[in-house]
Tab-separated table of C-alpha atoms in Angstrom:
chain	number	residue	atom	x	y	z
L	1	UNK	CA	-87.495	69.363	-23.090
L	2	UNK	CA	-85.235	66.432	-22.283
L	3	UNK	CA	-84.018	64.701	-25.461
L	4	UNK	CA	-85.184	61.458	-23.872
L	5	UNK	CA	-88.875	62.461	-23.936
L	6	UNK	CA	-91.018	60.505	-26.417
L	7	UNK	CA	-90.939	61.653	-30.044
L	8	UNK	CA	-93.811	61.223	-32.493
L	9	UNK	CA	-94.285	62.350	-36.077
L	10	UNK	CA	-97.831	62.930	-37.276
L	11	UNK	CA	-97.348	62.301	-40.969
L	12	UNK	CA	-98.721	60.923	-44.216
L	13	UNK	CA	-97.264	58.157	-46.350
L	14	UNK	CA	-97.067	59.950	-49.685
L	15	UNK	CA	-95.985	63.322	-48.346
L	16	UNK	CA	-92.477	64.652	-49.037
L	17	UNK	CA	-93.011	67.135	-46.190
L	18	UNK	CA	-93.690	64.294	-43.782
L	19	UNK	CA	-90.592	62.505	-45.119
L	20	UNK	CA	-88.401	65.487	-44.204
L	21	UNK	CA	-89.402	65.209	-40.545
L	22	UNK	CA	-88.702	61.473	-40.416
L	23	UNK	CA	-85.437	61.825	-42.335
L	24	UNK	CA	-84.144	64.484	-39.938
L	25	UNK	CA	-84.842	62.250	-36.929
L	26	UNK	CA	-83.189	59.253	-38.591
L	27	UNK	CA	-80.106	61.274	-39.478
L	28	UNK	CA	-79.804	62.250	-35.820
L	29	UNK	CA	-80.437	58.696	-34.642
L	30	UNK	CA	-83.561	59.683	-32.685
L	31	UNK	CA	-86.152	56.932	-32.257
L	32	UNK	CA	-89.737	58.018	-32.973
L	33	UNK	CA	-93.239	56.734	-33.485
L	34	UNK	CA	-94.933	57.484	-36.810
L	35	UNK	CA	-98.646	58.293	-36.596
L	36	UNK	CA	-100.179	58.139	-40.072
L	37	UNK	CA	-102.985	60.564	-40.865
L	38	UNK	CA	-105.872	60.010	-43.205
L	39	UNK	CA	-105.782	63.467	-44.782
L	40	UNK	CA	-109.400	63.180	-45.906
L	41	UNK	CA	-110.416	62.724	-42.293
L	42	UNK	CA	-108.002	64.644	-40.090
L	43	UNK	CA	-107.566	63.500	-36.511
L	44	UNK	CA	-108.153	65.560	-33.371
L	45	UNK	CA	-104.475	65.016	-32.572
L	46	UNK	CA	-103.432	66.810	-35.775
L	47	UNK	CA	-106.010	69.575	-35.534
L	48	UNK	CA	-105.143	70.266	-31.889
L	49	UNK	CA	-101.431	70.523	-32.563
L	50	UNK	CA	-101.584	72.393	-35.881
L	51	UNK	CA	-104.702	74.535	-35.642
L	52	UNK	CA	-103.345	77.246	-37.958
L	53	UNK	CA	-102.442	75.201	-41.027
L	54	UNK	CA	-104.034	71.815	-40.155
L	55	UNK	CA	-101.273	70.051	-42.106
L	56	UNK	CA	-98.778	67.251	-41.706
L	57	UNK	CA	-96.098	66.854	-40.559
L	58	UNK	CA	-96.263	67.765	-36.898
L	59	UNK	CA	-93.457	66.741	-34.581
L	60	UNK	CA	-94.437	65.956	-31.011
L	61	UNK	CA	-91.567	65.940	-28.508
L	62	UNK	CA	-93.016	65.144	-25.128
L	63	UNK	CA	-95.815	67.685	-24.845
L	64	UNK	CA	-94.248	70.145	-27.317
L	65	UNK	CA	-95.447	70.435	-30.916
L	66	UNK	CA	-93.478	71.754	-33.885
L	67	UNK	CA	-95.151	72.434	-37.248
L	68	UNK	CA	-93.816	73.091	-40.767
L	69	UNK	CA	-91.363	70.521	-42.135
L	70	UNK	CA	-88.332	72.793	-42.542
L	71	UNK	CA	-88.847	74.238	-39.045
L	72	UNK	CA	-89.034	70.669	-37.750
L	73	UNK	CA	-85.660	69.942	-39.372
L	74	UNK	CA	-84.098	72.970	-37.644
L	75	UNK	CA	-85.730	71.999	-34.345
L	76	UNK	CA	-84.389	68.439	-34.592
L	77	UNK	CA	-80.944	69.856	-35.347
L	78	UNK	CA	-81.030	72.069	-32.252
L	79	UNK	CA	-82.803	69.787	-29.769
L	80	UNK	CA	-80.831	66.577	-30.320
L	81	UNK	CA	-77.163	65.601	-30.471
L	82	UNK	CA	-75.837	63.889	-33.556
L	83	UNK	CA	-74.536	64.910	-36.997
L	84	UNK	CA	-75.263	68.583	-37.767
L	85	UNK	CA	-78.019	69.233	-40.316
L	86	UNK	CA	-76.939	72.823	-40.856
L	87	UNK	CA	-73.384	74.084	-41.407
L	88	UNK	CA	-71.465	75.708	-38.550
L	89	UNK	CA	-70.352	78.864	-40.370
L	90	UNK	CA	-72.968	81.670	-40.113
L	91	UNK	CA	-72.798	82.588	-43.804
L	92	UNK	CA	-73.078	78.940	-44.862
L	93	UNK	CA	-76.061	78.586	-42.534
L	94	UNK	CA	-77.686	81.601	-44.178
L	95	UNK	CA	-77.068	80.071	-47.620
L	96	UNK	CA	-78.611	76.767	-46.493
L	97	UNK	CA	-81.713	78.553	-45.193
L	98	UNK	CA	-81.906	80.598	-48.403
L	99	UNK	CA	-81.796	77.551	-50.704
L	100	UNK	CA	-84.205	75.554	-48.540
L	101	UNK	CA	-86.687	78.432	-48.768
L	102	UNK	CA	-86.020	78.753	-52.511
L	103	UNK	CA	-86.983	75.118	-53.062
L	104	UNK	CA	-90.012	75.459	-50.803
L	105	UNK	CA	-91.340	78.836	-51.954
L	106	UNK	CA	-90.222	79.075	-55.591
L	107	UNK	CA	-90.157	75.496	-56.848
L	108	UNK	CA	-93.130	73.665	-55.341
L	109	UNK	CA	-95.932	75.469	-57.174
L	110	UNK	CA	-94.319	75.838	-60.648
L	111	UNK	CA	-93.235	72.178	-60.462
L	112	UNK	CA	-96.798	71.086	-59.779
L	113	UNK	CA	-98.178	73.308	-62.529
L	114	UNK	CA	-95.526	72.149	-65.019
L	115	UNK	CA	-96.523	68.557	-64.319
L	116	UNK	CA	-100.289	68.739	-64.231
L	117	UNK	CA	-101.398	71.517	-66.617
L	118	UNK	CA	-101.187	71.581	-70.392
L	119	UNK	CA	-100.960	73.889	-73.382
L	120	UNK	CA	-99.294	77.283	-73.360
L	121	UNK	CA	-99.554	77.674	-69.578
L	122	UNK	CA	-97.654	74.441	-69.072
L	123	UNK	CA	-94.882	75.520	-71.435
L	124	UNK	CA	-94.409	78.667	-69.374
L	125	UNK	CA	-94.189	76.741	-66.107
L	126	UNK	CA	-91.794	74.212	-67.589
L	127	UNK	CA	-89.469	77.024	-68.633
L	128	UNK	CA	-89.741	78.597	-65.173
L	129	UNK	CA	-89.102	75.398	-63.247
L	130	UNK	CA	-86.201	74.360	-65.468
L	131	UNK	CA	-84.543	77.725	-64.791
L	132	UNK	CA	-84.961	77.140	-61.073
L	133	UNK	CA	-83.633	73.602	-61.363
L	134	UNK	CA	-80.579	74.944	-63.217
L	135	UNK	CA	-79.810	77.152	-60.210
L	136	UNK	CA	-79.989	74.104	-57.942
L	137	UNK	CA	-77.788	72.135	-60.357
L	138	UNK	CA	-75.156	74.866	-60.029
L	139	UNK	CA	-75.284	74.567	-56.236
L	140	UNK	CA	-74.247	70.906	-56.505
L	141	UNK	CA	-70.966	71.610	-58.297
L	142	UNK	CA	-68.164	69.637	-56.657
L	143	UNK	CA	-70.488	68.293	-53.959
L	144	UNK	CA	-72.097	64.946	-53.260
L	145	UNK	CA	-75.015	66.545	-51.455
L	146	UNK	CA	-76.220	70.151	-51.125
L	147	UNK	CA	-74.898	69.884	-47.567
L	148	UNK	CA	-71.451	68.783	-48.825
L	149	UNK	CA	-70.347	65.281	-47.863
L	150	UNK	CA	-73.391	64.695	-45.685
L	151	UNK	CA	-77.106	65.229	-46.043
L	152	UNK	CA	-78.372	68.509	-44.606
L	153	UNK	CA	-81.268	70.958	-44.560
L	154	UNK	CA	-81.207	71.743	-48.290
L	155	UNK	CA	-81.067	68.046	-49.226
L	156	UNK	CA	-84.100	67.390	-47.055
L	157	UNK	CA	-85.857	70.354	-48.670
L	158	UNK	CA	-85.022	68.852	-52.082
L	159	UNK	CA	-86.271	65.354	-51.223
L	160	UNK	CA	-89.016	65.660	-53.854
L	161	UNK	CA	-86.386	65.042	-56.529
L	162	UNK	CA	-85.457	61.709	-54.989
L	163	UNK	CA	-88.747	59.913	-55.463
L	164	UNK	CA	-91.770	62.092	-56.217
L	165	UNK	CA	-90.394	63.827	-59.312
L	166	UNK	CA	-89.563	60.560	-61.082
L	167	UNK	CA	-93.002	59.134	-60.332
L	168	UNK	CA	-94.771	62.273	-61.608
L	169	UNK	CA	-92.622	62.235	-64.757
L	170	UNK	CA	-93.568	58.618	-65.415
L	171	UNK	CA	-97.293	59.244	-64.993
L	172	UNK	CA	-97.473	62.450	-67.049
L	173	UNK	CA	-94.769	61.807	-69.622
L	174	UNK	CA	-93.399	65.270	-68.783
L	175	UNK	CA	-89.624	65.206	-68.483
L	176	UNK	CA	-88.044	67.850	-66.255
L	177	UNK	CA	-84.777	66.368	-65.018
L	178	UNK	CA	-82.688	64.635	-67.677
L	179	UNK	CA	-79.140	63.323	-67.709
L	180	UNK	CA	-78.251	65.751	-70.495
L	181	UNK	CA	-79.555	68.933	-68.882
L	182	UNK	CA	-79.280	68.288	-65.125
L	183	UNK	CA	-76.768	65.464	-64.524
L	184	UNK	CA	-75.844	66.536	-60.989
L	185	UNK	CA	-79.481	66.626	-59.841
L	186	UNK	CA	-79.998	63.207	-61.395
L	187	UNK	CA	-76.985	61.799	-59.588
L	188	UNK	CA	-78.033	63.521	-56.342
L	189	UNK	CA	-81.435	61.795	-56.494
L	190	UNK	CA	-79.762	58.399	-56.733
L	191	UNK	CA	-77.362	59.144	-53.864
L	192	UNK	CA	-80.147	60.463	-51.647
L	193	UNK	CA	-82.439	57.480	-52.221
L	194	UNK	CA	-79.522	55.098	-51.655
L	195	UNK	CA	-78.620	56.606	-48.284
L	196	UNK	CA	-79.516	53.994	-45.680
L	197	UNK	CA	-80.952	56.494	-43.205
L	198	UNK	CA	-83.129	58.738	-45.384
L	199	UNK	CA	-83.766	56.153	-48.098
L	200	UNK	CA	-85.480	53.947	-45.543
L	201	UNK	CA	-88.294	56.451	-44.999
L	202	UNK	CA	-88.935	57.278	-48.659
L	203	UNK	CA	-92.239	55.850	-49.893
L	204	UNK	CA	-91.961	52.675	-51.968
L	205	UNK	CA	-91.718	53.731	-55.630
L	206	UNK	CA	-94.209	51.215	-57.018
L	207	UNK	CA	-96.732	52.053	-54.316
L	208	UNK	CA	-96.322	55.805	-54.850
L	209	UNK	CA	-96.756	55.315	-58.601
L	210	UNK	CA	-99.970	53.399	-57.934
L	211	UNK	CA	-101.335	56.020	-55.494
L	212	UNK	CA	-100.480	58.983	-57.712
L	213	UNK	CA	-101.778	57.319	-60.879
L	214	UNK	CA	-105.111	56.888	-59.143
L	215	UNK	CA	-105.142	60.598	-58.294
L	216	UNK	CA	-104.295	61.916	-61.782
L	217	UNK	CA	-107.604	63.695	-62.347
L	218	UNK	CA	-107.552	65.184	-58.871
L	219	UNK	CA	-104.022	66.535	-59.383
L	220	UNK	CA	-104.963	68.053	-62.737
L	221	UNK	CA	-107.987	69.733	-61.144
L	222	UNK	CA	-105.823	70.991	-58.259
L	223	UNK	CA	-103.328	72.449	-60.712
L	224	UNK	CA	-106.090	74.149	-62.698
L	225	UNK	CA	-107.408	75.799	-59.521
L	226	UNK	CA	-103.881	77.092	-58.771
L	227	UNK	CA	-103.594	78.900	-62.119
L	228	UNK	CA	-103.794	82.712	-61.944
L	229	UNK	CA	-107.281	83.951	-62.838
F	1	UNK	CA	-75.209	105.458	-39.301
F	2	UNK	CA	-71.509	105.310	-38.330
F	3	UNK	CA	-68.863	105.803	-41.000
F	4	UNK	CA	-67.500	102.909	-43.048
F	5	UNK	CA	-64.445	102.430	-40.834
F	6	UNK	CA	-66.566	101.392	-37.847
F	7	UNK	CA	-69.368	99.527	-39.544
F	8	UNK	CA	-68.087	95.962	-39.103
F	9	UNK	CA	-68.183	95.637	-42.893
F	10	UNK	CA	-71.989	95.686	-42.825
F	11	UNK	CA	-73.988	97.167	-45.686
F	12	UNK	CA	-77.783	96.974	-46.047
F	13	UNK	CA	-79.424	97.470	-49.433
F	14	UNK	CA	-83.016	98.535	-48.881
F	15	UNK	CA	-86.029	100.510	-50.036
F	16	UNK	CA	-87.337	103.109	-47.636
F	17	UNK	CA	-90.917	101.893	-47.204
F	18	UNK	CA	-90.266	98.153	-47.492
F	19	UNK	CA	-91.245	96.354	-44.291
F	20	UNK	CA	-88.756	93.606	-45.167
F	21	UNK	CA	-85.855	96.045	-45.264
F	22	UNK	CA	-87.117	97.736	-42.115
F	23	UNK	CA	-87.000	94.447	-40.198
F	24	UNK	CA	-83.280	94.320	-40.889
F	25	UNK	CA	-82.778	97.934	-39.762
F	26	UNK	CA	-84.653	97.167	-36.548
F	27	UNK	CA	-82.564	94.047	-35.950
F	28	UNK	CA	-79.290	95.888	-36.560
F	29	UNK	CA	-80.374	98.663	-34.191
F	30	UNK	CA	-81.516	96.203	-31.500
F	31	UNK	CA	-78.056	94.627	-31.715
F	32	UNK	CA	-76.262	97.965	-31.673
F	33	UNK	CA	-74.507	97.116	-34.930
F	34	UNK	CA	-73.390	100.056	-37.070
F	35	UNK	CA	-73.863	99.658	-40.831
F	36	UNK	CA	-73.975	101.550	-44.088
F	37	UNK	CA	-77.467	101.913	-45.554
F	38	UNK	CA	-77.883	102.085	-49.317
F	39	UNK	CA	-81.284	103.119	-50.693
F	40	UNK	CA	-82.174	101.274	-53.885
F	41	UNK	CA	-84.260	103.066	-56.473
F	42	UNK	CA	-86.659	100.218	-57.235
F	43	UNK	CA	-88.649	102.275	-59.751
F	44	UNK	CA	-85.660	103.887	-61.449
F	45	UNK	CA	-83.517	100.812	-61.889
F	46	UNK	CA	-81.859	98.315	-59.590
F	47	UNK	CA	-78.154	98.812	-58.962
F	48	UNK	CA	-75.460	96.447	-60.242
F	49	UNK	CA	-74.567	95.727	-56.625
F	50	UNK	CA	-78.104	94.549	-55.899
F	51	UNK	CA	-78.324	92.426	-59.044
F	52	UNK	CA	-74.933	90.848	-58.351
F	53	UNK	CA	-75.691	90.266	-54.672
F	54	UNK	CA	-79.133	88.741	-55.172
F	55	UNK	CA	-79.066	87.259	-58.679
F	56	UNK	CA	-81.801	84.733	-57.848
F	57	UNK	CA	-84.550	87.104	-56.684
F	58	UNK	CA	-83.100	90.532	-57.531
F	59	UNK	CA	-84.838	91.924	-54.439
F	60	UNK	CA	-84.062	93.950	-51.389
F	61	UNK	CA	-83.216	93.642	-48.587
F	62	UNK	CA	-79.694	92.384	-49.058
F	63	UNK	CA	-77.178	92.380	-46.241
F	64	UNK	CA	-73.524	92.445	-47.231
F	65	UNK	CA	-71.002	91.425	-44.583
F	66	UNK	CA	-67.442	92.030	-45.746
F	67	UNK	CA	-68.842	91.808	-49.255
F	68	UNK	CA	-70.636	88.463	-48.772
F	69	UNK	CA	-74.378	88.745	-49.452
F	70	UNK	CA	-77.220	87.386	-47.331
F	71	UNK	CA	-80.740	87.552	-48.820
F	72	UNK	CA	-84.311	87.245	-47.484
F	73	UNK	CA	-85.200	89.316	-44.421
F	74	UNK	CA	-85.806	86.437	-41.983
F	75	UNK	CA	-82.613	84.707	-43.143
F	76	UNK	CA	-80.781	87.997	-42.537
F	77	UNK	CA	-82.211	88.275	-39.008
F	78	UNK	CA	-81.034	84.752	-38.158
F	79	UNK	CA	-77.662	85.470	-39.741
F	80	UNK	CA	-77.202	88.470	-37.466
F	81	UNK	CA	-77.873	86.247	-34.442
F	82	UNK	CA	-75.396	83.615	-35.701
F	83	UNK	CA	-72.651	86.015	-36.819
F	84	UNK	CA	-72.823	88.335	-33.804
F	85	UNK	CA	-73.423	86.043	-30.815
F	86	UNK	CA	-72.083	88.696	-28.457
F	87	UNK	CA	-75.049	90.978	-29.264
F	88	UNK	CA	-78.580	90.626	-27.794
F	89	UNK	CA	-80.178	87.700	-29.609
F	90	UNK	CA	-83.456	88.005	-31.471
F	91	UNK	CA	-84.308	84.322	-31.142
F	92	UNK	CA	-84.643	82.764	-27.679
F	93	UNK	CA	-82.260	80.006	-26.572
F	94	UNK	CA	-84.678	77.098	-26.152
F	95	UNK	CA	-85.129	75.013	-29.350
F	96	UNK	CA	-88.908	74.775	-29.002
F	97	UNK	CA	-89.240	78.506	-28.351
F	98	UNK	CA	-87.032	79.093	-31.420
F	99	UNK	CA	-89.247	76.875	-33.578
F	100	UNK	CA	-92.293	78.718	-32.248
F	101	UNK	CA	-90.749	82.106	-33.074
F	102	UNK	CA	-89.743	80.992	-36.577
F	103	UNK	CA	-93.279	79.683	-37.169
F	104	UNK	CA	-94.918	82.984	-36.282
F	105	UNK	CA	-92.389	85.133	-38.126
F	106	UNK	CA	-93.050	82.927	-41.157
F	107	UNK	CA	-96.801	83.353	-40.697
F	108	UNK	CA	-96.453	87.140	-40.645
F	109	UNK	CA	-94.044	86.962	-43.592
F	110	UNK	CA	-96.388	84.955	-45.794
F	111	UNK	CA	-99.727	86.412	-44.817
F	112	UNK	CA	-99.691	90.091	-43.903
F	113	UNK	CA	-98.066	91.897	-46.848
F	114	UNK	CA	-99.637	89.686	-49.499
F	115	UNK	CA	-103.153	90.061	-48.117
F	116	UNK	CA	-102.541	93.766	-47.528
F	117	UNK	CA	-101.544	94.246	-51.177
F	118	UNK	CA	-104.762	92.658	-52.327
F	119	UNK	CA	-106.646	94.991	-50.007
F	120	UNK	CA	-105.325	98.172	-51.648
F	121	UNK	CA	-105.118	96.792	-55.208
F	122	UNK	CA	-108.367	94.953	-55.767
F	123	UNK	CA	-112.086	95.732	-55.927
F	124	UNK	CA	-115.393	93.911	-55.685
F	125	UNK	CA	-115.463	90.321	-54.486
F	126	UNK	CA	-111.659	89.827	-54.350
F	127	UNK	CA	-111.440	92.964	-52.166
F	128	UNK	CA	-114.171	91.674	-49.881
F	129	UNK	CA	-112.265	88.389	-49.547
F	130	UNK	CA	-108.992	90.187	-48.815
F	131	UNK	CA	-110.736	92.217	-46.102
F	132	UNK	CA	-112.152	89.097	-44.469
F	133	UNK	CA	-108.746	87.426	-44.666
F	134	UNK	CA	-106.917	90.396	-43.153
F	135	UNK	CA	-109.330	90.506	-40.208
F	136	UNK	CA	-108.779	86.768	-39.709
F	137	UNK	CA	-104.981	87.242	-39.829
F	138	UNK	CA	-105.144	90.050	-37.252
F	139	UNK	CA	-107.361	87.959	-34.968
F	140	UNK	CA	-104.962	85.025	-35.273
F	141	UNK	CA	-102.028	87.242	-34.324
F	142	UNK	CA	-104.092	88.681	-31.470
F	143	UNK	CA	-104.674	85.155	-30.126
F	144	UNK	CA	-100.975	84.295	-30.386
F	145	UNK	CA	-99.956	87.513	-28.632
F	146	UNK	CA	-102.382	86.891	-25.771
F	147	UNK	CA	-101.410	88.761	-22.610
F	148	UNK	CA	-97.774	89.159	-23.637
F	149	UNK	CA	-96.222	92.602	-23.915
F	150	UNK	CA	-94.358	91.531	-27.047
F	151	UNK	CA	-94.526	88.343	-29.148
F	152	UNK	CA	-91.153	87.431	-27.633
F	153	UNK	CA	-92.799	87.007	-24.221
F	154	UNK	CA	-90.244	86.407	-21.466
F	155	UNK	CA	-87.429	86.902	-23.951
F	156	UNK	CA	-88.631	90.449	-24.586
F	157	UNK	CA	-88.744	92.190	-27.982
F	158	UNK	CA	-87.435	89.511	-30.339
F	159	UNK	CA	-87.533	87.780	-33.694
F	160	UNK	CA	-91.296	87.836	-34.216
F	161	UNK	CA	-91.562	91.423	-32.980
F	162	UNK	CA	-88.862	92.565	-35.427
F	163	UNK	CA	-90.816	90.805	-38.195
F	164	UNK	CA	-94.109	92.327	-37.029
F	165	UNK	CA	-93.126	95.898	-36.182
F	166	UNK	CA	-92.770	97.305	-39.731
F	167	UNK	CA	-96.273	96.063	-40.627
F	168	UNK	CA	-97.720	98.334	-37.951
F	169	UNK	CA	-96.976	101.371	-40.122
F	170	UNK	CA	-99.231	99.793	-42.752
F	171	UNK	CA	-102.233	99.367	-40.446
F	172	UNK	CA	-103.605	102.805	-41.302
F	173	UNK	CA	-103.463	101.957	-45.022
F	174	UNK	CA	-105.153	98.597	-44.445
F	175	UNK	CA	-107.791	100.258	-42.254
F	176	UNK	CA	-108.649	102.911	-44.828
F	177	UNK	CA	-108.765	100.527	-47.795
F	178	UNK	CA	-110.438	97.791	-45.785
F	179	UNK	CA	-112.784	99.986	-43.798
F	180	UNK	CA	-112.165	98.388	-40.460
F	181	UNK	CA	-110.303	99.319	-37.301
F	182	UNK	CA	-107.368	97.284	-35.987
F	183	UNK	CA	-108.073	98.567	-32.477
F	184	UNK	CA	-111.609	97.129	-32.695
F	185	UNK	CA	-110.711	93.840	-34.403
F	186	UNK	CA	-107.525	93.164	-32.407
F	187	UNK	CA	-107.125	95.559	-29.451
F	188	UNK	CA	-104.164	93.811	-27.813
F	189	UNK	CA	-102.347	93.657	-31.157
F	190	UNK	CA	-102.980	97.381	-31.633
F	191	UNK	CA	-101.541	98.041	-28.173
F	192	UNK	CA	-98.483	95.928	-29.004
F	193	UNK	CA	-98.068	97.870	-32.249
F	194	UNK	CA	-98.031	101.105	-30.243
F	195	UNK	CA	-95.422	99.674	-27.837
F	196	UNK	CA	-93.272	98.602	-30.801
F	197	UNK	CA	-93.532	102.100	-32.239
F	198	UNK	CA	-92.196	103.595	-29.002
F	199	UNK	CA	-89.071	101.469	-29.166
F	200	UNK	CA	-86.063	103.402	-30.461
F	201	UNK	CA	-84.983	100.741	-32.969
F	202	UNK	CA	-88.448	100.738	-34.533
F	203	UNK	CA	-89.050	104.502	-34.405
F	204	UNK	CA	-85.772	105.053	-36.268
F	205	UNK	CA	-86.492	102.432	-38.908
F	206	UNK	CA	-90.105	102.875	-39.961
F	207	UNK	CA	-91.981	105.785	-41.502
F	208	UNK	CA	-95.225	107.321	-40.341
F	209	UNK	CA	-98.461	105.568	-41.284
F	210	UNK	CA	-99.573	108.676	-43.206
F	211	UNK	CA	-96.401	108.545	-45.317
F	212	UNK	CA	-97.046	104.874	-46.099
F	213	UNK	CA	-100.650	105.711	-47.028
F	214	UNK	CA	-99.471	108.489	-49.362
F	215	UNK	CA	-96.911	106.155	-50.931
F	216	UNK	CA	-99.626	103.587	-51.683
F	217	UNK	CA	-101.827	106.345	-53.129
F	218	UNK	CA	-98.990	107.286	-55.518
F	219	UNK	CA	-98.288	103.651	-56.348
F	220	UNK	CA	-101.937	103.033	-57.209
F	221	UNK	CA	-101.841	105.990	-59.595
F	222	UNK	CA	-98.670	104.598	-61.202
F	223	UNK	CA	-100.349	101.205	-61.577
F	224	UNK	CA	-103.450	102.830	-63.080
F	225	UNK	CA	-105.761	101.758	-60.251
F	226	UNK	CA	-108.718	104.091	-59.718
């Protein structure tokens, strides 16, 4: 596919996954059109191009579709010129893929459960997620971003910390990332949000707070349904 | 495999029946890369080397290359492509084809083993659900495979096939616990599984379906499942 072919992102405003796709394109300097989905009423466009998972984001490059946010980031890295989103060294690349998957597979669910459940179960998830966050904190030692001096795959995977985590903490009163315990993660969040390329496609904080506050009960119910039976 | 002197500094920590470890063995064989294989005793106690090399998950497979660890089977497969560009690549060259391959390897990774475990572990309604899910997964893979000889299509046996092939040894187990036939539910997939099994890299890396079935029988006893 010629890099010049039209690029679209089928996304959703509040979605960190959707953000990753946009951020990758912006980092590469690739112009794109954002098509916003109403997730309660999914479009034919989305369902045609992601029939397996039916989720956002989907990247459309000409007539080609790419699904799954982290796969979209790798695709953008390989299909377009511009600053590299993954390191050049094979072992460093493997580490980047490992940590991106760690954030995706091991952090997403416990984070959600730590935020939106209560009682003994919540305490367990808080302990679990804080242990995972400590591992990520260690990865930031001596580095501005997970990718080093520039934003890369792992930073995009971690984008939740830059806006969504703070909003959830404010709504629930649950504190997961503090200056005392995780100073590097805290600083990373500020640096990420301040970056002119990726910061520009983060959802507005006040608006996100408003949207998520309205969905409190729904999130709590979602979390309850995710608990092991 | 070849002695340590000629093994390019490659060591694979695995467990004999693990499909995740077997993917790595298949990949190494497809690339003609000699390596030292170390069998971990997952029931007896994980080795210090494993715990040091994969402190986050403490799981096999782990690939060590001149002592540096790489974890997660699909990450290992991509590492082998990146680190040994002179060998036959598992992923195709085109970025979209690569994304497509990663998507389907991921699908197999997340769906097959997990659903399969529920099939041989659970009873009643959860078992019925797992059975329905497994049939759906097989039909989905059947549709993706289409008329292709392998999932890699024009590229030949590739990334998705290496991810898929070890699961084929588990089909017999899934069939017996699920009471269905893969050949009936997904005939082209069953044919592809047979073709994979004929490939030298796969034949040398996986164990017979009956051995897998016996292993699961023993494991169920250990777990106290009737």
